[in-house]
Amino acid sequence: MIKFIGKGVYGAIAIGKISIFKRDELKVKRIKITDAEAEKKRFDSAKALASQQLDEVYQKALKEVGETNAQIFEIHMMMLDDDDYNEAVTGMIDSQMINAEYAVAVTSDNFAEMFSSMDDSYMQARAADVRDISNRLIKCLSQDSAASEQTDGEKMIICADDLAPSETVSLDKDKVLAFVTANGSANSHTAILARNMNIPAIIGVGDEFLNEIKNGDICVVDGYTGEVIVNPDEETLKAAKNRQQDDFEKKQLLQNLKGKENITLDGTTVDIYANIGSVDNIGAVIANDAGGIGLFRSEFLYLESSDYPTEEQQFQAYKKVAQSMAGKKVVIRTLDIGADKQADYFGLDKEENPALGLRAVRICLTRPEIFKTQLRALYRASAFGNIAIMFPMITSVSEVEEILAICEDV
């Protein structure tokens, strides 16, 4: 029996077999090139592919950990377009006539070192983001696929030196009992994502950890105390199972609150609503007895389509949500396209600062027929439930007045 101590980032207890997370080792060689322009085009193509992959990760994160935490990957996409980063890579290609992979690797090391040397712990944790993005770029340049955990259908405790944010989100939650990392910090995006994915997790148990474990070892992960016990003796295992059962029973007590009003001891009613990214999330909302839906992101209908969704297609989606919630309030946000969320058929131009540019309601106001189509679907669906409409990215009173005029017309 061996015990390690780290920092628990999500309080829960897991008992199971270890699966050591293996990623493809990136071997980057310095290669002399003869055509710098062609190499820079390779770099641009890799960035485009990386951006596409990150968008897929973002959509998965959106459904699993919510919009706030999925923004991690919006930031990653923005970092791909960072002028300082890109100029460092292309400058090395031009001045040293070297391959893009090597230029990215060196730039990654330099930027990660810069973040690591900062005094602020949050900024130090950003070094992992730089390495995550750079490793993705290198894989795109070499057309390697990302590594993934293999658990053969059995739930396992994933152990690694560290997990990049994209690796954490890519984990199949149905096959993961917990994860333990030798390194990492409580401010890392991985720790943040773990808390929101409800995965028991312990970070920073030390580099010696990976030398002492092997695949299939029995492990106890205590997210409350930060303890990791490998191959526990019979008495320790029994005590861990008892604590796990106690923890389970406490969480089961919460189920007794289902169906009851959300009222504080002093008589104040509190609305507890859920946020969803698609119709597929309704089951979880009902299972957890949410008081309503505080945000339904309608743009999934546009992002998952090759053309503008019709009024009927939208109506059926909104109607299903409204009916499923059986009179509980459903707040549906109108189309929020732009910035990181792009649909090719919109034909939007690239902007320097898309968050402040043409996006969300500003696009709707410049394309009123698209806006009216969505509003008609929403008003029709409102006959089947309690629907409210949210208009995103409002910047002025005049926009509100214009929106209300269009609503009145519809």
XYZ file of C-alpha atoms in Angstrom:
410
model
C 0.000 0.000 0.000
C 1.344 3.403 -1.007
C -0.207 6.739 -0.097
C 0.192 10.042 -1.968
C -1.115 13.454 -1.024
C -2.221 16.066 -3.523
C -4.911 18.720 -3.740
C -8.519 17.662 -4.209
C -10.354 19.809 -6.746
C -13.696 18.002 -6.603
C -15.016 16.411 -3.423
C -16.034 12.792 -3.935
C -14.570 9.335 -3.337
C -13.728 6.869 -6.103
C -12.455 3.297 -5.865
C -11.320 1.413 -8.941
C -8.519 0.325 -11.251
C -5.847 2.659 -12.594
C -5.490 3.442 -16.276
C -2.352 5.447 -17.071
C -3.124 8.106 -19.659
C -0.712 7.790 -22.555
C -0.398 10.464 -25.165
C 1.619 10.226 -28.348
C 5.100 11.539 -27.633
C 5.794 14.519 -29.835
C 9.205 14.192 -31.410
C 10.027 17.425 -33.150
C 13.162 17.631 -35.274
C 14.815 20.756 -36.575
C 14.759 20.502 -40.364
C 16.243 22.957 -42.858
C 13.780 24.141 -45.498
C 14.234 25.868 -48.841
C 10.842 27.556 -49.284
C 9.779 29.748 -46.341
C 6.514 30.825 -47.997
C 5.416 27.235 -48.529
C 6.258 26.436 -44.908
C 4.214 29.378 -43.664
C 1.283 28.134 -45.743
C 1.636 24.754 -43.991
C 1.492 26.620 -40.690
C -1.664 28.476 -41.783
C -3.329 25.212 -42.838
C -2.472 23.650 -39.483
C -3.990 26.633 -37.680
C -7.206 26.261 -39.686
C -7.412 22.558 -38.814
C -6.630 23.248 -35.145
C -9.351 25.892 -35.053
C -11.846 23.400 -36.480
C -10.867 20.806 -33.861
C -11.118 23.357 -31.050
C -14.602 24.312 -32.202
C -15.640 20.650 -31.892
C -14.140 20.516 -28.384
C -15.944 23.774 -27.579
C -19.305 22.332 -28.658
C -18.738 19.243 -26.464
C -17.712 21.421 -23.515
C -20.742 23.645 -24.064
C -23.056 20.692 -23.490
C -21.106 19.176 -20.602
C -19.764 22.067 -18.545
C -21.746 25.107 -19.679
C -21.009 28.247 -21.619
C -18.841 29.956 -18.995
C -16.382 27.065 -18.762
C -16.494 26.272 -22.471
C -15.095 29.767 -23.066
C -11.697 28.254 -22.262
C -11.692 26.940 -25.808
C -12.855 30.230 -27.240
C -9.714 31.672 -25.647
C -7.650 28.881 -27.200
C -9.065 29.764 -30.612
C -8.234 33.412 -30.028
C -4.682 32.478 -29.010
C -4.278 30.778 -32.383
C -4.669 34.256 -33.898
C -2.416 36.010 -31.377
C -0.094 38.312 -33.308
C 2.905 37.899 -30.990
C 2.670 34.110 -31.078
C 2.228 33.916 -34.852
C 4.949 36.461 -35.570
C 7.349 34.486 -33.398
C 6.658 31.323 -35.396
C 6.742 32.888 -38.857
C 9.766 34.997 -37.899
C 11.741 31.860 -37.058
C 10.665 30.222 -40.303
C 11.830 33.272 -42.278
C 15.061 34.030 -40.448
C 16.286 30.513 -39.709
C 14.704 28.637 -42.643
C 13.403 25.885 -40.365
C 10.322 23.696 -40.404
C 7.072 24.941 -38.852
C 6.920 22.127 -36.266
C 10.232 23.177 -34.736
C 9.300 26.871 -34.828
C 6.022 26.118 -32.998
C 7.799 23.954 -30.397
C 10.386 26.628 -29.608
C 7.753 29.378 -29.492
C 5.661 27.210 -27.182
C 8.578 26.755 -24.789
C 9.335 30.478 -24.788
C 5.747 31.576 -24.152
C 5.118 28.859 -21.551
C 8.286 29.879 -19.722
C 7.160 33.503 -19.798
C 3.834 32.607 -18.147
C 5.459 30.231 -15.641
C 7.832 32.954 -14.440
C 5.026 35.398 -13.615
C 4.141 36.070 -9.978
C 0.395 35.635 -10.443
C -0.702 31.999 -9.955
C -3.516 32.340 -12.493
C -1.095 33.524 -15.175
C 1.341 30.731 -14.270
C -1.400 28.208 -14.983
C -1.792 29.623 -18.505
C 1.490 27.963 -19.471
C -0.470 24.700 -19.795
C -2.871 26.378 -22.249
C 0.000 27.532 -24.455
C 1.456 24.026 -24.523
C -1.982 22.511 -25.246
C -2.487 24.782 -28.258
C 1.065 24.306 -29.524
C 0.909 20.504 -29.228
C -2.330 20.544 -31.193
C -0.675 22.639 -33.910
C 2.284 20.259 -34.106
C -0.060 17.282 -34.433
C -1.988 19.086 -37.156
C 1.259 19.789 -38.991
C 2.177 16.107 -38.826
C -1.473 14.971 -39.227
C -1.280 12.864 -36.048
C -4.516 12.168 -34.220
C -4.843 13.117 -30.582
C -4.297 10.400 -28.005
C -7.234 9.160 -25.979
C -7.666 6.952 -22.945
C -8.446 3.289 -23.476
C -10.639 1.778 -20.788
C -12.209 -1.176 -22.650
C -15.657 -0.170 -21.404
C -14.728 -0.521 -17.708
C -14.792 2.580 -15.552
C -11.238 3.508 -14.587
C -9.236 6.042 -12.595
C -7.233 8.019 -15.152
C -3.709 8.904 -14.003
C -1.386 11.255 -15.883
C 1.504 13.679 -15.475
C -1.020 16.407 -16.263
C -4.075 16.778 -18.440
C -4.526 19.558 -20.937
C -7.971 21.217 -20.914
C -8.878 19.647 -24.254
C -7.833 16.210 -22.993
C -10.030 16.603 -19.915
C -13.110 17.558 -21.955
C -12.410 14.755 -24.439
C -12.584 12.125 -21.683
C -15.644 9.885 -21.925
C -17.280 10.658 -18.584
C -19.134 7.345 -18.673
C -15.786 5.496 -18.521
C -13.995 7.662 -15.957
C -14.291 7.204 -12.184
C -11.772 9.916 -11.299
C -8.485 11.370 -12.389
C -5.197 11.976 -10.628
C -2.347 14.088 -11.982
C 1.245 14.335 -10.822
C 1.328 18.044 -11.605
C -1.172 20.843 -12.238
C -2.674 23.615 -10.140
C -6.074 24.450 -8.643
C -6.232 27.424 -11.035
C -5.707 25.299 -14.129
C -8.521 25.028 -16.620
C -8.363 21.271 -16.128
C -9.215 21.661 -12.427
C -12.019 24.070 -13.284
C -13.450 21.668 -15.861
C -13.177 18.711 -13.474
C -15.293 20.513 -10.898
C -17.949 21.269 -13.460
C -17.895 17.764 -14.942
C -18.403 16.333 -11.420
C -15.352 14.087 -11.783
C -13.479 13.315 -8.532
C -10.022 14.743 -9.121
C -6.732 15.202 -7.313
C -3.844 17.208 -8.725
C -0.209 17.744 -7.774
C 0.574 14.365 -6.154
C 4.196 14.572 -7.344
C 6.281 13.104 -10.155
C 7.163 9.989 -8.128
C 3.524 8.921 -8.362
C 3.741 7.727 -11.960
C 6.856 5.670 -11.177
C 5.007 3.755 -8.445
C 1.853 2.766 -10.295
C 0.889 0.478 -13.147
C -2.241 -0.193 -15.161
C -4.763 -2.275 -13.227
C -3.609 -1.277 -9.727
C -6.500 -0.787 -7.283
C -6.704 2.832 -6.168
C -8.699 4.932 -3.714
C -9.158 8.603 -4.642
C -10.447 10.861 -1.868
C -11.260 14.228 -3.383
C -12.071 15.655 0.048
C -8.696 14.994 1.694
C -6.496 14.871 -1.415
C -5.366 11.331 -0.556
C -4.536 8.771 -3.232
C -4.016 5.243 -1.892
C -2.603 2.672 -4.309
C -3.198 -1.029 -3.635
C -4.819 -0.428 -0.217
C -4.833 -3.202 2.389
C -8.120 -4.841 3.330
C -8.805 -2.598 6.319
C -8.080 0.618 4.397
C -10.216 -0.504 1.462
C -13.114 -1.320 3.768
C -12.872 2.091 5.454
C -12.802 3.797 2.037
C -15.911 1.894 0.918
C -17.696 2.956 4.094
C -16.793 6.624 3.463
C -17.916 6.271 -0.135
C -21.254 4.849 1.001
C -21.726 7.676 3.522
C -20.964 10.191 0.775
C -23.453 8.512 -1.547
C -26.177 8.557 1.112
C -25.633 12.267 1.777
C -26.020 13.019 -1.923
C -29.085 10.796 -2.084
C -30.681 12.982 0.592
C -30.704 15.770 -1.978
C -33.060 13.648 -4.056
C -35.658 14.132 -1.295
C -35.839 17.788 -2.318
C -37.218 16.878 -5.731
C -40.737 18.104 -6.231
C -40.539 20.517 -3.331
C -40.605 24.285 -3.598
C -37.297 26.132 -3.390
C -37.976 28.278 -0.334
C -35.444 29.489 2.224
C -36.100 29.311 5.975
C -37.233 32.950 6.005
C -39.823 32.267 3.301
C -37.982 33.601 0.233
C -38.673 31.738 -2.990
C -35.583 31.112 -5.143
C -35.760 30.200 -8.833
C -33.257 27.477 -9.691
C -33.102 27.102 -13.461
C -30.898 25.054 -15.801
C -28.977 26.137 -18.899
C -29.097 23.904 -21.998
C -27.322 23.860 -25.339
C -29.730 21.651 -27.284
C -32.991 19.730 -27.111
C -30.981 16.651 -26.075
C -30.309 18.233 -22.653
C -33.964 18.292 -21.581
C -33.739 14.868 -19.929
C -31.076 16.067 -17.487
C -33.119 19.188 -16.689
C -36.172 17.105 -15.796
C -34.141 14.454 -13.939
C -32.624 17.132 -11.705
C -35.952 18.878 -11.115
C -34.916 22.317 -12.344
C -37.487 25.048 -11.813
C -37.222 25.994 -15.473
C -34.696 26.732 -18.200
C -32.807 29.959 -17.657
C -30.979 29.846 -20.987
C -31.675 27.784 -24.095
C -29.002 28.511 -26.701
C -30.840 28.459 -30.023
C -27.701 28.798 -32.169
C -27.139 25.011 -32.085
C -29.908 24.809 -34.702
C -27.804 26.989 -36.985
C -24.383 25.513 -36.163
C -25.549 21.951 -36.826
C -27.155 22.844 -40.161
C -25.646 23.379 -43.617
C -28.236 26.074 -44.375
C -30.555 28.414 -42.509
C -32.966 26.298 -40.419
C -36.553 26.779 -41.529
C -39.321 28.202 -39.382
C -40.846 24.730 -39.069
C -37.565 23.120 -37.975
C -37.111 25.763 -35.295
C -40.749 25.597 -34.222
C -40.527 21.837 -33.612
C -37.407 22.258 -31.432
C -38.845 25.112 -29.354
C -42.215 23.356 -29.058
C -40.569 20.168 -27.748
C -38.707 22.082 -25.040
C -41.776 24.099 -24.033
C -43.992 21.013 -23.828
C -41.378 18.992 -21.950
C -41.086 21.668 -19.272
C -44.860 21.489 -18.672
C -45.539 25.144 -17.947
C -42.196 25.915 -16.294
C -40.490 28.998 -17.668
C -38.185 28.518 -20.660
C -35.916 31.430 -21.611
C -34.801 31.038 -25.216
C -31.925 33.181 -26.455
C -32.191 34.321 -30.048
C -29.432 33.516 -32.486
C -25.949 34.274 -31.110
C -23.729 33.749 -34.139
C -20.385 35.477 -34.661
C -16.961 35.528 -32.979
C -16.083 31.871 -32.233
C -19.468 30.550 -33.428
C -19.356 30.555 -37.210
C -21.710 29.045 -39.773
C -20.207 29.224 -43.281
C -23.518 29.971 -44.991
C -23.763 33.287 -43.107
C -20.738 34.526 -45.076
C -19.389 36.638 -42.206
C -16.156 38.544 -42.735
C -13.226 38.034 -40.355
C -13.083 40.824 -37.770
C -10.250 42.083 -35.572
C -12.486 42.126 -32.492
C -15.561 40.000 -33.273
C -16.976 40.288 -29.756
C -17.499 43.995 -30.396
C -18.276 43.602 -34.085
C -21.078 42.014 -36.088
C -22.543 39.247 -33.940
C -25.687 38.062 -32.189
C -28.557 40.567 -32.286
C -26.539 42.960 -34.475
C -26.481 40.293 -37.206
C -30.207 39.696 -36.737
C -30.951 43.405 -37.200
C -28.958 43.513 -40.443
C -30.766 40.378 -41.698
C -34.354 40.937 -40.515
C -35.878 38.050 -42.482
C -33.667 35.530 -40.640
C -34.623 37.243 -37.374
C -38.347 37.204 -38.216
C -38.205 33.514 -39.122
C -36.862 32.706 -35.670
C -39.327 35.011 -33.913
C -42.280 33.466 -35.756
C -41.133 30.000 -34.636
C -40.777 31.227 -31.048
C -44.202 32.885 -30.937
C -45.865 29.783 -32.414
C -44.088 27.529 -29.880
C -45.183 29.789 -27.021
C -48.712 28.396 -27.395
C -47.371 25.093 -26.029
C -45.631 26.349 -22.897
C -44.205 29.277 -20.962
C -41.581 30.826 -23.244
C -39.581 34.008 -22.675
C -37.165 35.492 -25.197
C -33.667 36.785 -24.459
C -31.884 39.056 -26.945
C -28.080 38.774 -26.656
C -25.346 41.415 -26.950
C -27.518 44.531 -26.600
C -25.468 47.729 -26.750
C -28.032 50.524 -26.977
C -31.626 51.563 -26.352
C -32.129 52.073 -30.075
C -31.433 48.366 -30.648
C -34.128 47.455 -28.136
C -36.598 49.792 -29.812
C -35.824 48.279 -33.220
C -36.188 44.734 -31.836
C -39.550 45.521 -30.230
C -40.800 47.002 -33.499
C -39.870 43.810 -35.345
C -41.528 41.711 -32.605
C -44.700 43.772 -32.947
C -44.623 43.271 -36.708
C -44.231 39.491 -36.305
